[in-house]
Short mmCIF file of C-alpha atoms in Angstrom, two decimals:
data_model
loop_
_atom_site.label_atom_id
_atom_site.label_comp_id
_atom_site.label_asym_id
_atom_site.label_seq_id
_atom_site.Cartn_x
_atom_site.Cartn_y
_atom_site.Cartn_z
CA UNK A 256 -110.66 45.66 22.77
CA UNK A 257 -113.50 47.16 24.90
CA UNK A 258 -112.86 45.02 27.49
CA UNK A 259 -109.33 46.09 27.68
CA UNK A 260 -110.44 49.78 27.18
CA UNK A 261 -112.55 49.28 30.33
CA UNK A 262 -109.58 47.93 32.11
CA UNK A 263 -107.48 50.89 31.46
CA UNK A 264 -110.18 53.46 32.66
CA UNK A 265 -111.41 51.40 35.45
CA UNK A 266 -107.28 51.01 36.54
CA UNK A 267 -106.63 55.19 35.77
CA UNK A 268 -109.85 55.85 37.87
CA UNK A 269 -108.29 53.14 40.67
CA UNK A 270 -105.34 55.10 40.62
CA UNK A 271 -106.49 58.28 41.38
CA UNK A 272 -109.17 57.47 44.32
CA UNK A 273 -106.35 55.01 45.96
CA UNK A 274 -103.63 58.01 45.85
CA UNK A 275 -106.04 60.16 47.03
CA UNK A 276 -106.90 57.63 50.30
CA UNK A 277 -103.76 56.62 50.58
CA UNK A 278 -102.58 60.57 51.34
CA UNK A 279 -105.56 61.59 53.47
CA UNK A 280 -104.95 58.44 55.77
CA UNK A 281 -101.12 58.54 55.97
CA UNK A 282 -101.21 62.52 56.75
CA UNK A 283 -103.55 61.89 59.33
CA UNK A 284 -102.00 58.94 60.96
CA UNK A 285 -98.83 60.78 61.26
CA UNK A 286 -100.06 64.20 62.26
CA UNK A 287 -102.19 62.56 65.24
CA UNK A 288 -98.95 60.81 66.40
CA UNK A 289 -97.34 64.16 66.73
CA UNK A 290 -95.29 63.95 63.45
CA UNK A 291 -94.43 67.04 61.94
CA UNK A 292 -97.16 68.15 58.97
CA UNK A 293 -93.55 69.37 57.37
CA UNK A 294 -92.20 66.00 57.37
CA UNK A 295 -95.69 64.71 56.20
CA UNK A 296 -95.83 67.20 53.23
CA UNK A 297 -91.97 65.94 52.27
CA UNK A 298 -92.50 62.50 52.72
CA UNK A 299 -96.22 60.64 52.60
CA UNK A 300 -97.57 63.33 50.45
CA UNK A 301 -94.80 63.21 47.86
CA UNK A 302 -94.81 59.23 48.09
CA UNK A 303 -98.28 58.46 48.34
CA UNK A 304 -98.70 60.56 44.89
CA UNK A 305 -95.98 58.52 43.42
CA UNK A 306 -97.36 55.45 44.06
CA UNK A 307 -99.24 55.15 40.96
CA UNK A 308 -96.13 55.36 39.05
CA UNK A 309 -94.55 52.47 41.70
CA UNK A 310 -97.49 50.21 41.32
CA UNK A 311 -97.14 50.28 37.66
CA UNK A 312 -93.75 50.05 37.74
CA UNK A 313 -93.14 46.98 39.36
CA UNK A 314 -96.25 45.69 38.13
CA UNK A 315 -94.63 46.26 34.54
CA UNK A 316 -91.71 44.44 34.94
CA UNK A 317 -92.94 41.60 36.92
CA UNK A 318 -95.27 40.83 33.65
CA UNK A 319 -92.02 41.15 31.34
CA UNK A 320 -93.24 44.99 29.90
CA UNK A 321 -90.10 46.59 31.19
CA UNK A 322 -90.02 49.87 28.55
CA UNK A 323 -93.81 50.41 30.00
CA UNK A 324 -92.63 51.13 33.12
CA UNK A 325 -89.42 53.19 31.83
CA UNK A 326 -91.91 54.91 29.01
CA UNK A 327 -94.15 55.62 32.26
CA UNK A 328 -91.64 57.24 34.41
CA UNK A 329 -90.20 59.48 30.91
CA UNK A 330 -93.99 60.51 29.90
CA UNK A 331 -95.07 61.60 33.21
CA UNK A 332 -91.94 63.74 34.09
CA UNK A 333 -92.31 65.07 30.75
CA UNK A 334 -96.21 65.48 31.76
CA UNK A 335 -95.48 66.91 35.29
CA UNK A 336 -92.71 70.40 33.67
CA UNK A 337 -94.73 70.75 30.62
CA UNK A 338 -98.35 70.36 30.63
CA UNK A 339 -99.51 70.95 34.52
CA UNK A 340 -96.83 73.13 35.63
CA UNK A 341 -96.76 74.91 32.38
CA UNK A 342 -100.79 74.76 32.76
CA UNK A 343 -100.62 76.18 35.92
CA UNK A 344 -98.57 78.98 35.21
CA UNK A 345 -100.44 80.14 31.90
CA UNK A 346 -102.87 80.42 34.55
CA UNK A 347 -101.56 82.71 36.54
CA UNK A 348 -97.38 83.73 36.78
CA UNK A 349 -95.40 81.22 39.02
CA UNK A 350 -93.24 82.48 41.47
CA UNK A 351 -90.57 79.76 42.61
CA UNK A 352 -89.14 79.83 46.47
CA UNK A 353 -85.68 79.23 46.99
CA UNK A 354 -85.50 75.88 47.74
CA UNK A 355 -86.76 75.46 44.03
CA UNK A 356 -84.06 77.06 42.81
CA UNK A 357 -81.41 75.78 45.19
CA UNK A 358 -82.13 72.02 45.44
CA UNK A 359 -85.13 70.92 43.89
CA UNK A 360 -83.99 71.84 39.90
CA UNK A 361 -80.63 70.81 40.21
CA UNK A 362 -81.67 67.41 41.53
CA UNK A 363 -84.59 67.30 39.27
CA UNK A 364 -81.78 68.21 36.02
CA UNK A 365 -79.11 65.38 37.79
CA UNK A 366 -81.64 62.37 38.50
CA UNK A 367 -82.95 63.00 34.49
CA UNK A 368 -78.92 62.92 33.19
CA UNK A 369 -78.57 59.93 35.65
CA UNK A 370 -81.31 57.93 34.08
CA UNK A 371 -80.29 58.56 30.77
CA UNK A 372 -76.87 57.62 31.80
CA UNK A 373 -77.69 54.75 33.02
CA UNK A 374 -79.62 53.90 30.39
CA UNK A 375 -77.53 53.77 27.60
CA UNK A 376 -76.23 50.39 27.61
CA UNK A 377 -79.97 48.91 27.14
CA UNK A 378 -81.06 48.09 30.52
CA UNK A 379 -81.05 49.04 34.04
CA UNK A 380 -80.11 47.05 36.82
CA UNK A 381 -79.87 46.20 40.12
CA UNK A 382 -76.36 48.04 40.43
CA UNK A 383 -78.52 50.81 38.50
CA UNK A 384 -81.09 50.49 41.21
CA UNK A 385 -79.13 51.27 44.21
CA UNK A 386 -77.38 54.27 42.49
CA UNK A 387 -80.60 55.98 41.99
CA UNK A 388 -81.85 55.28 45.43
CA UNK A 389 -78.98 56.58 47.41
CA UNK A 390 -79.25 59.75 45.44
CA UNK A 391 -83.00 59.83 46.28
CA UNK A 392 -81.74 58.97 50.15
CA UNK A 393 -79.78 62.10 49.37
CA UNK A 394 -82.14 64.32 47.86
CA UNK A 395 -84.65 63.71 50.65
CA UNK A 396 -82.06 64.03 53.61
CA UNK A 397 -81.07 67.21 52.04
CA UNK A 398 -84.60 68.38 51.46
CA UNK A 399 -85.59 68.08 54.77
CA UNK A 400 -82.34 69.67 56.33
CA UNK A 401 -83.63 72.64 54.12
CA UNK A 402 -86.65 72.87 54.68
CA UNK A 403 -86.07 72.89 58.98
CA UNK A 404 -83.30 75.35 58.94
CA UNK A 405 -84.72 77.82 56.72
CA UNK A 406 -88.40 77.59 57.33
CA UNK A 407 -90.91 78.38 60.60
CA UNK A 408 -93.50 77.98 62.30
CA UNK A 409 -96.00 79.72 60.02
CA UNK A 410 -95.28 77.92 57.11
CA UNK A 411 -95.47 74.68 59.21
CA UNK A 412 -99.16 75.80 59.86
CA UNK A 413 -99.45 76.86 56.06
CA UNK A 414 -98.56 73.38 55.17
CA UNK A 415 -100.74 71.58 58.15
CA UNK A 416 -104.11 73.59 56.40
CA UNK A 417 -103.15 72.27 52.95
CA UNK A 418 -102.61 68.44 54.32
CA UNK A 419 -106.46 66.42 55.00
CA UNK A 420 -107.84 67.06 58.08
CA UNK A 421 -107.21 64.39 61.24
CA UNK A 422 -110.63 63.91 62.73
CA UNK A 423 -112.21 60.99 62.77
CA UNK A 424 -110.99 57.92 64.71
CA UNK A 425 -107.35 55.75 64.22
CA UNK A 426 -109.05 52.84 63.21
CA UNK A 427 -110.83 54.76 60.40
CA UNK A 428 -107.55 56.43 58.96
CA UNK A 429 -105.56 53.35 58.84
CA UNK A 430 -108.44 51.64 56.97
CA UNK A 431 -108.30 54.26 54.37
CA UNK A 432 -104.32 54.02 54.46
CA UNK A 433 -105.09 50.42 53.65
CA UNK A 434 -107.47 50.56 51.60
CA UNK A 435 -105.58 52.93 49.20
CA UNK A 436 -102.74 50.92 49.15
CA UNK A 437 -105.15 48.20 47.96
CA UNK A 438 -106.61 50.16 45.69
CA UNK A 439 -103.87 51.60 43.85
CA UNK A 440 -102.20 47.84 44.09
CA UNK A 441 -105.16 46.27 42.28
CA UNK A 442 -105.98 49.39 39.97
CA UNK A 443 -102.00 49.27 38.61
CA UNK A 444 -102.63 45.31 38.00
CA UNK A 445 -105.59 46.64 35.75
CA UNK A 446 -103.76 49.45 33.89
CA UNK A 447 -101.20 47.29 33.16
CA UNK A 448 -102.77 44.31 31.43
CA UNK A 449 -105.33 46.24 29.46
CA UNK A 450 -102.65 48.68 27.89
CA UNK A 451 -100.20 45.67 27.34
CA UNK A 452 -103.50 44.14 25.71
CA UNK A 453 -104.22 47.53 23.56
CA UNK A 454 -100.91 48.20 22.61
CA UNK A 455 -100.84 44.34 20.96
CA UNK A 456 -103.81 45.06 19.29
CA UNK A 457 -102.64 48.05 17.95
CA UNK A 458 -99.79 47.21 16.85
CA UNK A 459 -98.03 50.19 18.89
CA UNK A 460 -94.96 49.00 21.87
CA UNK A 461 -95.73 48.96 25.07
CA UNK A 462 -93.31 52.26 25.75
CA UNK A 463 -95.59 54.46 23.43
CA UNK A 464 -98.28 53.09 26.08
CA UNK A 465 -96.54 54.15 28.97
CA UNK A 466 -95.76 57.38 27.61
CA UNK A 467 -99.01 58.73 27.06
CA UNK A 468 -102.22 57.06 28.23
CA UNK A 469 -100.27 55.38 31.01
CA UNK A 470 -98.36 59.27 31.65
CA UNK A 471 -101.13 61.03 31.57
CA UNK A 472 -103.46 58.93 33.93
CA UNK A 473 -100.82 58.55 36.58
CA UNK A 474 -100.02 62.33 36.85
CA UNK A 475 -103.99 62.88 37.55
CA UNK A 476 -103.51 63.22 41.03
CA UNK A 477 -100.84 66.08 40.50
CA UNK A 478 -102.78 67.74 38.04
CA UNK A 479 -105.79 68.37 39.93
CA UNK A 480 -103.95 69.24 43.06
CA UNK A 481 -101.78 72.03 41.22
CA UNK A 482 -104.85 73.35 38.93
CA UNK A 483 -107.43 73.13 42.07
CA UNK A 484 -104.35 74.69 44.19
CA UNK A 485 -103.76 77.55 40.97
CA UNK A 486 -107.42 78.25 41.34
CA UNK A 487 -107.29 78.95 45.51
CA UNK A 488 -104.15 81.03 45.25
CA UNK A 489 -102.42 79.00 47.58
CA UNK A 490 -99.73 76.50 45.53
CA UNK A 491 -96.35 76.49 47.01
CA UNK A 492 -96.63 73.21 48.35
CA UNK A 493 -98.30 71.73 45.43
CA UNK A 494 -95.68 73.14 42.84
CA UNK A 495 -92.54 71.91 45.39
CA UNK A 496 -94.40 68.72 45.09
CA UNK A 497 -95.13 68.89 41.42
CA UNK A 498 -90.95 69.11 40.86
CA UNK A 499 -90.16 67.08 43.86
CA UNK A 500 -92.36 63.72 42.37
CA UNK A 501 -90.50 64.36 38.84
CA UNK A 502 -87.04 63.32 40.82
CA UNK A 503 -88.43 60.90 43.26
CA UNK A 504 -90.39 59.36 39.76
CA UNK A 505 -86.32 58.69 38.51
CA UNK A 506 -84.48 58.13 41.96
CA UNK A 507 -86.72 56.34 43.93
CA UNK A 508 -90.06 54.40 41.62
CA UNK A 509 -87.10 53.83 38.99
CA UNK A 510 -84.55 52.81 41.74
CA UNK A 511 -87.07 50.53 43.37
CA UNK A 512 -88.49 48.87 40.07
CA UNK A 513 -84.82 48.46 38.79
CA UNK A 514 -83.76 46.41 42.15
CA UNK A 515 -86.82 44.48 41.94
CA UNK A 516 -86.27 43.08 38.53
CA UNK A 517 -84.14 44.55 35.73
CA UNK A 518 -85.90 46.95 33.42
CA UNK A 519 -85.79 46.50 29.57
CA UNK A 520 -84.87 50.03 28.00
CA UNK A 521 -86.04 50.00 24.24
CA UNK A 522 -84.09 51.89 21.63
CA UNK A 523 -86.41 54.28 20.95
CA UNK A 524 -86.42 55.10 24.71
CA UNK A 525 -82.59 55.46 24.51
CA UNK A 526 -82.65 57.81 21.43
CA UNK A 527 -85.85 60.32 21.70
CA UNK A 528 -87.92 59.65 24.69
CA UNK A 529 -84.96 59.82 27.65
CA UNK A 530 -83.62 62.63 26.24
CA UNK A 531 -86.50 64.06 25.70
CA UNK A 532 -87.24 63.97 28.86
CA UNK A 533 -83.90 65.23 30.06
CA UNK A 534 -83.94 68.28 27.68
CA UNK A 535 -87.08 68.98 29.55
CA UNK A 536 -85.43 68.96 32.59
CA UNK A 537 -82.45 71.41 31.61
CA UNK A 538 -84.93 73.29 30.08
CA UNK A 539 -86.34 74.41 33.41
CA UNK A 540 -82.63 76.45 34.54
CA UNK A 541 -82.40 78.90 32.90
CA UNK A 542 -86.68 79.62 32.73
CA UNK A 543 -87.02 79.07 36.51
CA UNK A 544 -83.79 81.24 37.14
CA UNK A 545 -84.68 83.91 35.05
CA UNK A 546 -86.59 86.37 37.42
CA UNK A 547 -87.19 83.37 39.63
CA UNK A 548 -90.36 82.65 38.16
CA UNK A 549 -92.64 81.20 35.38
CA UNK A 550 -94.39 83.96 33.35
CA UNK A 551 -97.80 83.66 31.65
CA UNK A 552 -95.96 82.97 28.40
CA UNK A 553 -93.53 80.36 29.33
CA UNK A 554 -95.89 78.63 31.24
CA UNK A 555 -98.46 79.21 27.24
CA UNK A 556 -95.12 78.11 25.47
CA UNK A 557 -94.45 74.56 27.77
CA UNK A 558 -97.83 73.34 27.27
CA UNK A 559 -97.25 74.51 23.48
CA UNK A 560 -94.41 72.45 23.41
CA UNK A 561 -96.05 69.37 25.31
CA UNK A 562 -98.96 69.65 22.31
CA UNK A 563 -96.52 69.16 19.92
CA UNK A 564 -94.85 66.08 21.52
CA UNK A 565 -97.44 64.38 21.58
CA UNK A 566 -98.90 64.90 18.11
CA UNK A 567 -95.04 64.11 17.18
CA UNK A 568 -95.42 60.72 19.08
CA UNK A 569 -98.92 59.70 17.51
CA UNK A 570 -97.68 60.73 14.44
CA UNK A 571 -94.50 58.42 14.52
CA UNK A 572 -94.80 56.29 16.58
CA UNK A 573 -97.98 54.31 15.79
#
């Protein structure tokens, strides 16, 4: 048991220090080769911090623990609305831009009723796979037209100060591009046998796993960037990628797992934690479109609520 303990925390810490490589030496490759730190913030930011949920993912269902990687994908959505952007705003009141409002929640509230769509007949598949990733082709195609049509140059430079800096030569950024990917790669291998491991040992499934050690540890890199961004004053790009990763979690880590092997989706999944998850989701409207913002209170009641869950699910489901 301590050895599998060990794995876990050695493959959460793996996770975190590979995301946060992986980021810093993507942004900077791109941004020296004259790629657009918009474009970065939309695409290798918002990837590279997904790619904990990817590694597991795949990693998951390659070793035949399909609901870990489904539980995975429902806890840390459920993780990302309700504890660190409900964290953030008890903090201090969110204000939410208009592409928020306009793209980002209604994608984030269609990919959720897509997955538990999808879902209900016990598995999803390759067929399932490619659904999800043309609307995540969609999403991101849209996201982008958005973004350059309604945004300028001084947000462009407000986004280039919030990416890591470029200094330093090539060859040293693409080693830490590579060496993240490595990390994270290895570090997923980790998480995933030693929770498979506990959860046999404990007697719990491997989708109560997924939804809260496994959750929790691969939303670390979101949580400190939104709480360290909270505490500067300067979030916008943090909380766009906060609700941006919670669709790209569904349409594109989902899609991608789903075409690599199909995914095992446990009853339990089906009847509390999908929905769950999806309730979350629709949820958001009519909070984020009241006043266009996330008050002190909401922000006190989602963590509230995310509290509760979670003592619900030890409760229950050990």
């Amino acid at each position: 048991m301590l050895v599998d303990a060990g794995l876990v925390v050695a493959g959460l810490a793996g996770l975190v220090i590979g995301a946060e490589f992986l980021v810093r030496g993507g942004s900077a490759i791109a941004t020296r080769l004259g790629v657009s730190p918009l474009l970065v913030g939309l695409t290798i930011v918002s990837v590279g911090t997904s790619m904990p949920e990817l590694a597991v993912g795949i990693d998951a269902t390659l070793n035949d623990a399909g609901p870990l990687a489904v539980g995975n994908i429902a806890g840390t959505n459920i993780v990302n609305i309700l504890l660190i952007l409900g964290l953030s705003a008890a903090m201090v009141p969110l204000a939410l831009g208009k592409q928020t409002l306009r793209l980002d929640l209604p994608a984030m509230s269609i990919s959720a009723v897509l997955m538990l769509v999808l879902s209900l007949n016990g598995s999803l598949g390759r067929i399932d796979g490619v659904i999800l990733l043309l609307l995540g082709i969609g999403y991101t195609a849209a996201a982008i037209r958005s973004e350059l049509r309604e945004r300028a140059t001084p947000v462009e430079e407000e986004i280039a100060e919030e990416l890591p800096a470029k200094g330093g030569p090539l060859w040293l950024r693409a080693l830490e591009l590579l060496g993240g990917i490595a990390a994270v790669v290895v570090a997923a291998d980790w998480l995933v046998d030693g929770s498979v491991s506990i959860a046999t040992d404990l007697g719990v499934s491997e989708a109560f796993i997924g939804l809260t050690i496994v959750a929790i540890g691969t939303s670390a890199p979101e949580l400190v960037t939104t709480l360290m961004s909270t505490i500067r004053g300067d979030r916008d790009l943090a909380i766009g990628n906060l609700i941006g990763s919670s669709v790209y979690n569904i349409v594109f880590i989902l899609g991608v797992t789903a075409l690599v092997k199909p995914i095992e989706v446990t009853s339990d999944l089906i009847r509390v934690d999908i929905p769950l998850m999806t309730a979350v989701a629709v949820l958001c409207i009519p909070v984020f479109v009241s006043g266009r913002r996330v008050s002190r209170l909401e922000g006190i009641g989602f963590v509230a609520l995310y509290v509760i869950y979670l003592v619900v699910l030890l409760l229950f489901r050990t």
